[in-house]
Coordinates of C-alpha atoms in Angstrom, one line a residue:
X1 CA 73.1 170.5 9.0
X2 CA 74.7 167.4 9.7
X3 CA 77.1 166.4 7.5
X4 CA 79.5 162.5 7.0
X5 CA 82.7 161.7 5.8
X6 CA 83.0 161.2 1.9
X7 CA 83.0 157.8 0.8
X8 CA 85.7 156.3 -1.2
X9 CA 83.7 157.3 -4.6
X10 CA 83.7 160.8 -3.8
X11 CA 87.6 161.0 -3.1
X12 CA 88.0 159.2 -6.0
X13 CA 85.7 161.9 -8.5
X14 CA 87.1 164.4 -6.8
X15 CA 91.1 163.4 -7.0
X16 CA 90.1 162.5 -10.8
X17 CA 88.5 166.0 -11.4
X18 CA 91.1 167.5 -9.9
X19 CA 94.0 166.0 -12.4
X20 CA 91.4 166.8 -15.3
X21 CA 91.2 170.7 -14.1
X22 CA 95.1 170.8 -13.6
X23 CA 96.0 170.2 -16.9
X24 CA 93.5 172.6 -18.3
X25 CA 95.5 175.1 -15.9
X26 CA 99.3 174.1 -16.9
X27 CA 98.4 174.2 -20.8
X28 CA 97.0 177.2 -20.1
X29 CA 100.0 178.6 -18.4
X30 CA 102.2 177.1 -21.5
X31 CA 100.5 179.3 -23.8
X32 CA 100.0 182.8 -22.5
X33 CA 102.1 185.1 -23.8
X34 CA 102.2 187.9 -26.9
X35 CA 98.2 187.7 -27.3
X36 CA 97.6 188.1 -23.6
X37 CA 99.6 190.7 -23.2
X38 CA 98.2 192.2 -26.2
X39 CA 94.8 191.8 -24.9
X40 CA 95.4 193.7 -21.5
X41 CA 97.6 196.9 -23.0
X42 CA 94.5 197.1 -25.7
X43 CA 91.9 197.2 -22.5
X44 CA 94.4 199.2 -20.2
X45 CA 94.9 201.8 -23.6
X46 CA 90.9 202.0 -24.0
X47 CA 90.0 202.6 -20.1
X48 CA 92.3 205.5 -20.4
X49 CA 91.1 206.8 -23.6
X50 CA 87.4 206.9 -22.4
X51 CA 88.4 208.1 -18.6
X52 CA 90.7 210.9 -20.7
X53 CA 87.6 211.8 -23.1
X54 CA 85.1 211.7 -20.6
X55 CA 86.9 213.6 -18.2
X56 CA 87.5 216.3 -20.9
X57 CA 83.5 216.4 -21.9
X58 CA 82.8 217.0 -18.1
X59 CA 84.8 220.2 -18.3
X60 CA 82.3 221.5 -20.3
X61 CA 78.9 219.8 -18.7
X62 CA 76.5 222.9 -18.7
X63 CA 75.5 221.2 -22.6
X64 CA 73.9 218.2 -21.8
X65 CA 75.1 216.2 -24.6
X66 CA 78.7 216.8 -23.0
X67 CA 77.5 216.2 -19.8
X68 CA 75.6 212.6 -21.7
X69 CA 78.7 211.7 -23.3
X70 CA 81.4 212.6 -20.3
X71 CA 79.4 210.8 -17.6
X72 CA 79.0 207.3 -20.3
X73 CA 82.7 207.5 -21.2
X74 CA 83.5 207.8 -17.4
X75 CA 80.9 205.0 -16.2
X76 CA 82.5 202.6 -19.1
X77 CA 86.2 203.8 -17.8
X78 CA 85.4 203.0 -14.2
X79 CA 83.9 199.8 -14.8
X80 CA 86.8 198.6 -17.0
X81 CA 89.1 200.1 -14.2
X82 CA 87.3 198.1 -11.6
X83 CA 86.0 194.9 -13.2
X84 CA 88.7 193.9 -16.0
X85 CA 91.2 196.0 -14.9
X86 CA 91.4 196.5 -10.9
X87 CA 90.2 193.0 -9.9
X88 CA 91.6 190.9 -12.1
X89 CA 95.3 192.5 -11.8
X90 CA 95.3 192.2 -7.6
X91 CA 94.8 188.6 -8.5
X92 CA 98.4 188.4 -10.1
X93 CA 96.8 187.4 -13.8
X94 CA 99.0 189.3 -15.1
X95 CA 102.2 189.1 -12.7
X96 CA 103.7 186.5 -15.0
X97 CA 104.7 189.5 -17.5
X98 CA 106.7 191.5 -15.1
X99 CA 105.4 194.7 -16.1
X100 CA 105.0 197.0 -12.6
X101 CA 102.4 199.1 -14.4
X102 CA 100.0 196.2 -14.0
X103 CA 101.7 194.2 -11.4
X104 CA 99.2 193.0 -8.0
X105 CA 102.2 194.5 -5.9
X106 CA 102.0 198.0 -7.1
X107 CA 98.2 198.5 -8.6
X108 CA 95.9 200.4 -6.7
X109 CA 92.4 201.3 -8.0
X110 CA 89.6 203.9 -8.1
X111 CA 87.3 202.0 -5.9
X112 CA 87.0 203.4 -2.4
X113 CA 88.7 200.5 -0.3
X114 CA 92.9 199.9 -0.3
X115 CA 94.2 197.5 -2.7
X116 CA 95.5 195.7 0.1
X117 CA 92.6 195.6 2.4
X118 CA 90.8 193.8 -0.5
X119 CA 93.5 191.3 -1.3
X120 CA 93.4 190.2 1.9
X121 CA 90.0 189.4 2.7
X122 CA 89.3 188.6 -1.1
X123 CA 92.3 186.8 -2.1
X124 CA 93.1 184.8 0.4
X125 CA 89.6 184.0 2.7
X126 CA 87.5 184.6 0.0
X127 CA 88.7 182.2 -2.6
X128 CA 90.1 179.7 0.0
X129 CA 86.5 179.7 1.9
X130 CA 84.0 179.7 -0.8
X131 CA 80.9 179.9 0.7
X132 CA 81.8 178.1 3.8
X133 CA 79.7 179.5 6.4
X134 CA 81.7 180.9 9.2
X135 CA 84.5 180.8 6.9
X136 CA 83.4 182.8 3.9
X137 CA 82.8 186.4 5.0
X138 CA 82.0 187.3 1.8
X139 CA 79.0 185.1 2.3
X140 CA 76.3 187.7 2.8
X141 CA 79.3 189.9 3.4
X142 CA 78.3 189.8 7.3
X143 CA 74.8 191.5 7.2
X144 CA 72.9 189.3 4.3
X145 CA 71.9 185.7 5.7
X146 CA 72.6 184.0 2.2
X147 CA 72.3 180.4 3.7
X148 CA 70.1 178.3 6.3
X149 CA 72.8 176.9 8.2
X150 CA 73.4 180.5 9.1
X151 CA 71.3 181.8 12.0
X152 CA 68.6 183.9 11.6
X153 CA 68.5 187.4 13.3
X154 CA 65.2 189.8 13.4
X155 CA 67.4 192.1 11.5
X156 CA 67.4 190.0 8.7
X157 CA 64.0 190.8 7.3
X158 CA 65.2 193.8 6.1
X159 CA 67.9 192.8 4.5
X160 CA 66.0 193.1 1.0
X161 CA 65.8 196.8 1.6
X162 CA 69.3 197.1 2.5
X163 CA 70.8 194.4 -0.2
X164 CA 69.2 196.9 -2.3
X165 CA 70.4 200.0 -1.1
X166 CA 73.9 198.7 -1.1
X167 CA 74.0 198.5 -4.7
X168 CA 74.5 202.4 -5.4
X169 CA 77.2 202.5 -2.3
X170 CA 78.6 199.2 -2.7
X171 CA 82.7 200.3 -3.1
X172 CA 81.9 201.9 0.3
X173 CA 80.3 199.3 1.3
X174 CA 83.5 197.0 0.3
X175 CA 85.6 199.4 1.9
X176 CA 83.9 199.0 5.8
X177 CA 83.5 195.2 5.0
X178 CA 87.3 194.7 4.2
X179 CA 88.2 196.8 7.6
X180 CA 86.8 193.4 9.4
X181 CA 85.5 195.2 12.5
X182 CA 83.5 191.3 13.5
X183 CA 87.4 190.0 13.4
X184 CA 87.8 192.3 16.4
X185 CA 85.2 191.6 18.3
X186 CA 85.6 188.0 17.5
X187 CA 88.8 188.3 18.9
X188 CA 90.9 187.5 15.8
X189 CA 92.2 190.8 14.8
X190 CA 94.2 192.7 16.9
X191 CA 92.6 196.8 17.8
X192 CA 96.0 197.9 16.4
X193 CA 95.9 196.0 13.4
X194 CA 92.5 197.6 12.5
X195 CA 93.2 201.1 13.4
X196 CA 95.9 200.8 11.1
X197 CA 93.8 199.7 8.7
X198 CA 91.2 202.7 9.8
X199 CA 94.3 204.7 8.6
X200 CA 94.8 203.7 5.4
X201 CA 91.2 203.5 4.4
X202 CA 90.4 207.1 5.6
X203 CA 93.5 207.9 3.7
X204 CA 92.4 206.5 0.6
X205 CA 88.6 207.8 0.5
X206 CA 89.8 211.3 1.5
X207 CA 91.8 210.6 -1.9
X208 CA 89.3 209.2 -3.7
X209 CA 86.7 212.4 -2.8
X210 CA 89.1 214.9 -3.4
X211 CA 89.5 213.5 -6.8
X212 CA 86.3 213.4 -7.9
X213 CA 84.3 215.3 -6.0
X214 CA 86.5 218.2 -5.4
X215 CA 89.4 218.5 -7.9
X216 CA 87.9 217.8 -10.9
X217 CA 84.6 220.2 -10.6
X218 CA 86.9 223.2 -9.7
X219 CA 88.7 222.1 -12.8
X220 CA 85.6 222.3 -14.9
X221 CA 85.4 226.1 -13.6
X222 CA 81.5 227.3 -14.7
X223 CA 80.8 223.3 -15.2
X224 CA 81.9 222.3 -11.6
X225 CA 78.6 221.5 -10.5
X226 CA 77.4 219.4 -13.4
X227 CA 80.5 217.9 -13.6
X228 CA 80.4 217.1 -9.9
X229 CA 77.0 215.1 -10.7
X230 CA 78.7 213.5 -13.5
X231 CA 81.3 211.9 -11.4
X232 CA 78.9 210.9 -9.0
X233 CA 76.2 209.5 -11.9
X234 CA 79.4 207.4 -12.9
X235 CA 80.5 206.3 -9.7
X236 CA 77.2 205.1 -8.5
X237 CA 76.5 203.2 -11.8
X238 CA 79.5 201.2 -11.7
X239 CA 79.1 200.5 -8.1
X240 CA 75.3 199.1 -9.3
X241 CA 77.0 196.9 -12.1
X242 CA 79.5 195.6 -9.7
X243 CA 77.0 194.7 -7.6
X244 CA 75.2 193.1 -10.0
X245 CA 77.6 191.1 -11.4
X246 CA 79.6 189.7 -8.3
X247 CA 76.0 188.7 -6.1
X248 CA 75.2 187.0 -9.5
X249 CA 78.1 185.1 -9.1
X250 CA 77.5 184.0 -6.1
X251 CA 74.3 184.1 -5.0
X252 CA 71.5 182.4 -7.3
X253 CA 69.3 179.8 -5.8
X254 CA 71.5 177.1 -7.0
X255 CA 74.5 177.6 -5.9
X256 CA 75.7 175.8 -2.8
X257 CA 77.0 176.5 0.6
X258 CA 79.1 174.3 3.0
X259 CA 79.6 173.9 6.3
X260 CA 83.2 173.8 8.6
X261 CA 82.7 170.1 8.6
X262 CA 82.6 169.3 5.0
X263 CA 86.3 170.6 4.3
X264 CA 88.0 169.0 7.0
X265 CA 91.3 167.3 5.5
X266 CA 90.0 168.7 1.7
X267 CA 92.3 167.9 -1.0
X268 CA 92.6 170.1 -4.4
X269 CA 90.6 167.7 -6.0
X270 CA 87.7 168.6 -3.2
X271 CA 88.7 171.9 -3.2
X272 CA 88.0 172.0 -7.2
X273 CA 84.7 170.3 -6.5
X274 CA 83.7 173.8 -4.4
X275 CA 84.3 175.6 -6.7
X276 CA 82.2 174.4 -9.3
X277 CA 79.2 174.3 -7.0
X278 CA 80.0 177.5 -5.1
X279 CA 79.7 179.6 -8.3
X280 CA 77.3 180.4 -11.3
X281 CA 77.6 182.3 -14.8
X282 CA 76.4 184.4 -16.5
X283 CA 75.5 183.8 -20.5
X284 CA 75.9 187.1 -22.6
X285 CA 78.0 188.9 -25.3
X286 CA 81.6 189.2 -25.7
X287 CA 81.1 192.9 -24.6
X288 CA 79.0 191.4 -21.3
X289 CA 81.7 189.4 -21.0
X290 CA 84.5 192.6 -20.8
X291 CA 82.4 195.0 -19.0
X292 CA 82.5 192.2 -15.9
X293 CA 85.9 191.5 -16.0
X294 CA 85.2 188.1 -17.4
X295 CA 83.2 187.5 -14.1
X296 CA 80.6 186.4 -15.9
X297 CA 82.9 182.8 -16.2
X298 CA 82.8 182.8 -12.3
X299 CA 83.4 179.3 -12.4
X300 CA 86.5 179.4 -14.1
X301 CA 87.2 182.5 -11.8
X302 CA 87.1 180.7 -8.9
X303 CA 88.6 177.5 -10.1
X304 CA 91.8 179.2 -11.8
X305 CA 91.5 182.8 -9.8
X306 CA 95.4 183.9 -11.4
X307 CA 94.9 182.6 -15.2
X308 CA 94.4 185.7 -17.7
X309 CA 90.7 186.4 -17.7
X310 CA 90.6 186.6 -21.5
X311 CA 91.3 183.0 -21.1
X312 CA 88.3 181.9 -19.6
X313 CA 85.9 182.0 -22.0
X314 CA 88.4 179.8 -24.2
X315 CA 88.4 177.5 -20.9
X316 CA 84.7 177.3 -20.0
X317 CA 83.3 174.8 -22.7
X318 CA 85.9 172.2 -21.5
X319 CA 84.9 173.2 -17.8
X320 CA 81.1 172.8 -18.3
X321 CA 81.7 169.2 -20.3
X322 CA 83.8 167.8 -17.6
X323 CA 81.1 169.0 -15.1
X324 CA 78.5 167.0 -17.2
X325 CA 81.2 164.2 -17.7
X326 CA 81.1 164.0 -13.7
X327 CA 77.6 164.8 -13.0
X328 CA 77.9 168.1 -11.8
X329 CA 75.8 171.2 -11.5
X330 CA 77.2 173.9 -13.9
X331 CA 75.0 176.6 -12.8
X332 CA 74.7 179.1 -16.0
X333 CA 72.2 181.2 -17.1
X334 CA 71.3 184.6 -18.5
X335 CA 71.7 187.9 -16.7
X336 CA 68.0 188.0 -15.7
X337 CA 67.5 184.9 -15.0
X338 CA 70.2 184.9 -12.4
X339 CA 69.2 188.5 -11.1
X340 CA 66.4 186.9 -10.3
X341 CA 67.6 184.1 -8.7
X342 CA 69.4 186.1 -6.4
X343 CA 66.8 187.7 -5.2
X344 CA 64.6 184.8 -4.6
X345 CA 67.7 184.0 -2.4
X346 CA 68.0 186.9 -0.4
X347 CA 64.2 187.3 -0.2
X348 CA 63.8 183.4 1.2
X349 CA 66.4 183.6 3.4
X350 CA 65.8 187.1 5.2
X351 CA 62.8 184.5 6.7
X352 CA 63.6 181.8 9.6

């Protein structure tokens, strides 16, 4: 893909898109306060409530409608932990308060792979690279060809099948990803920096099993092995609605990729401009909204990736009118509709 300098025009949209979006970030910033805090000590209070309540139904599992209940209580719990919860704290939203129960420095979640690991490759070359191939990893996450200026393999004609199987697995999945073994053959990550990294993720799964696999079952004492399932029912759920919701952030038809060349010397104003056509939405209820982190705004993610995530919904109508005011794509629609757009993205691209 060949690719020319912006013209004069496009600086200029760009630059003036990129004042408009600043200030809807500094009033922002102005106002949080009491409610937002509110707002996150109410979630934080609830995911504990149902991960309590569900645990405690999963003691007694041999009646199915405890074992019903515990495993929905404990599916919600996980998914608030990891969407609302997890993510969204390890992207400093709510640093600003100063409370170290909730702080990016000192969370760690109950998904498989080390807060850290994730910061890293998310944070930082994630939502600096947005879908810039050969910058982006999360771009197919190194084994899904999600663009054509990214070459094809043989391998890739299976990637259906394995996008697919991911879903159930996907923390795990994360959790090799974010060990960047491509970095070391690529030369840009040292051997000792990844077998440190070996360390702390074997470290952290062997935590993660022991919890639910082993700990609580022997807990449940005549209920272990129904509990057992229960944890794992729960676990692979939330890993299928994570999946869900982050490849429909990023992956419908109509969202764009770029190449290398077209971010050379980028300004915030360009950088902006990414954003908004690297990303899609997805149009649901408030309680849509909560169960995936807000994620479902992942325009207004990516474009303010530390504001409160209760705050994007209040944001997004004033996003989505400048992007009409500037002639720009605003790629929404509703869960289905972008499930399968996604689809018809990794299908059309697992061809050459």
């Amino acid at each position: 893909m060949t690719t020319s300098a912006p013209t004069d025009g496009q600086v200029d949209l760009a630059d003036d898109l990129g004042r408009e979006l600043d200030r809807i970030r500094s009033e922002i910033i102005a106002v949080r306060g009491a409610p937002d805090a509110r707002y996150i000590h109410t979630v934080l209070a609830v995911q504990r409530s149902l991960e309590t309540g569900g645990r405690l139904a999963l003691t007694v599992s041999l009646l199915p409608p405890a074992w019903l209940a515990g495993t929905a209580m404990l599916t919600v719990a996980k998914t608030l932990e990891n969407m609302e919860l997890g993510h969204n704290i390890l992207h400093g939203q709510w640093d600003w308060m100063g409370d170290p129960a909730i702080h990016s420095t000192t969370w760690e979640w109950d998904f498989a792979t080390p807060a850290d690991a994730w910061k890293r490759t998310h944070n930082h070359l994630h939502h600096t690279y947005t879908n810039v191939v050969g910058r982006d990893r999360d771009l197919g996450y190194t084994i899904l060809r999600m663009s054509p200026d990214q070459p094809w393999l043989p391998v890739y004609v299976l990637q259906p099948l394995y996008a697919a199987l991911l879903a159930p697995v996907f923390e795990w999945g994360i959790a090799l990803y974010d060990l960047e073994a491509d970095a070391v053959t690529a030369g840009r990550k040292s051997v000792r920096s990844f077998l440190g990294d070996l360390v702390g993720l074997a470290r952290k799964a062997v935590g993660q099993v022991a919890k639910d696999y082993v700990l609580f079952p022997l807990l449940a004492g005549p209920s272990a092995v129904p509990c057992l399932l229960g944890n794992l029912t729960a676990n692979a759920l939330r890993n299928v609605w994570a999946h869900t919701v982050i490849f429909c952030g990023h992956f419908p038809g109509d969202v764009r990729t770029f190449t290398e060349d077209e971010i050379e010397g980028e300004s915030r104003g360009e950088w902006y401009l990414r954003q908004v056509q690297g990303s899609a939405n997805i149009e649901g209820s408030r309680l849509l909204h909560l169960l995936s982190g807000n994620l479902s705004h992942q325009i207004e993610h990516h474009l303010f990736p530390d504001l409160p995530s209760n705050r994007y919904a209040e944001i997004a109508p004033r996003v989505r009118e400048i992007c009409a005011r500037y002639g720009l794509p605003y790629v929404t629609g509703s869960l289905g509709r972008q499930y399968a757009s996604m689809w018809g993205r990794v299908l059309r691209h697992a061809l050459p």
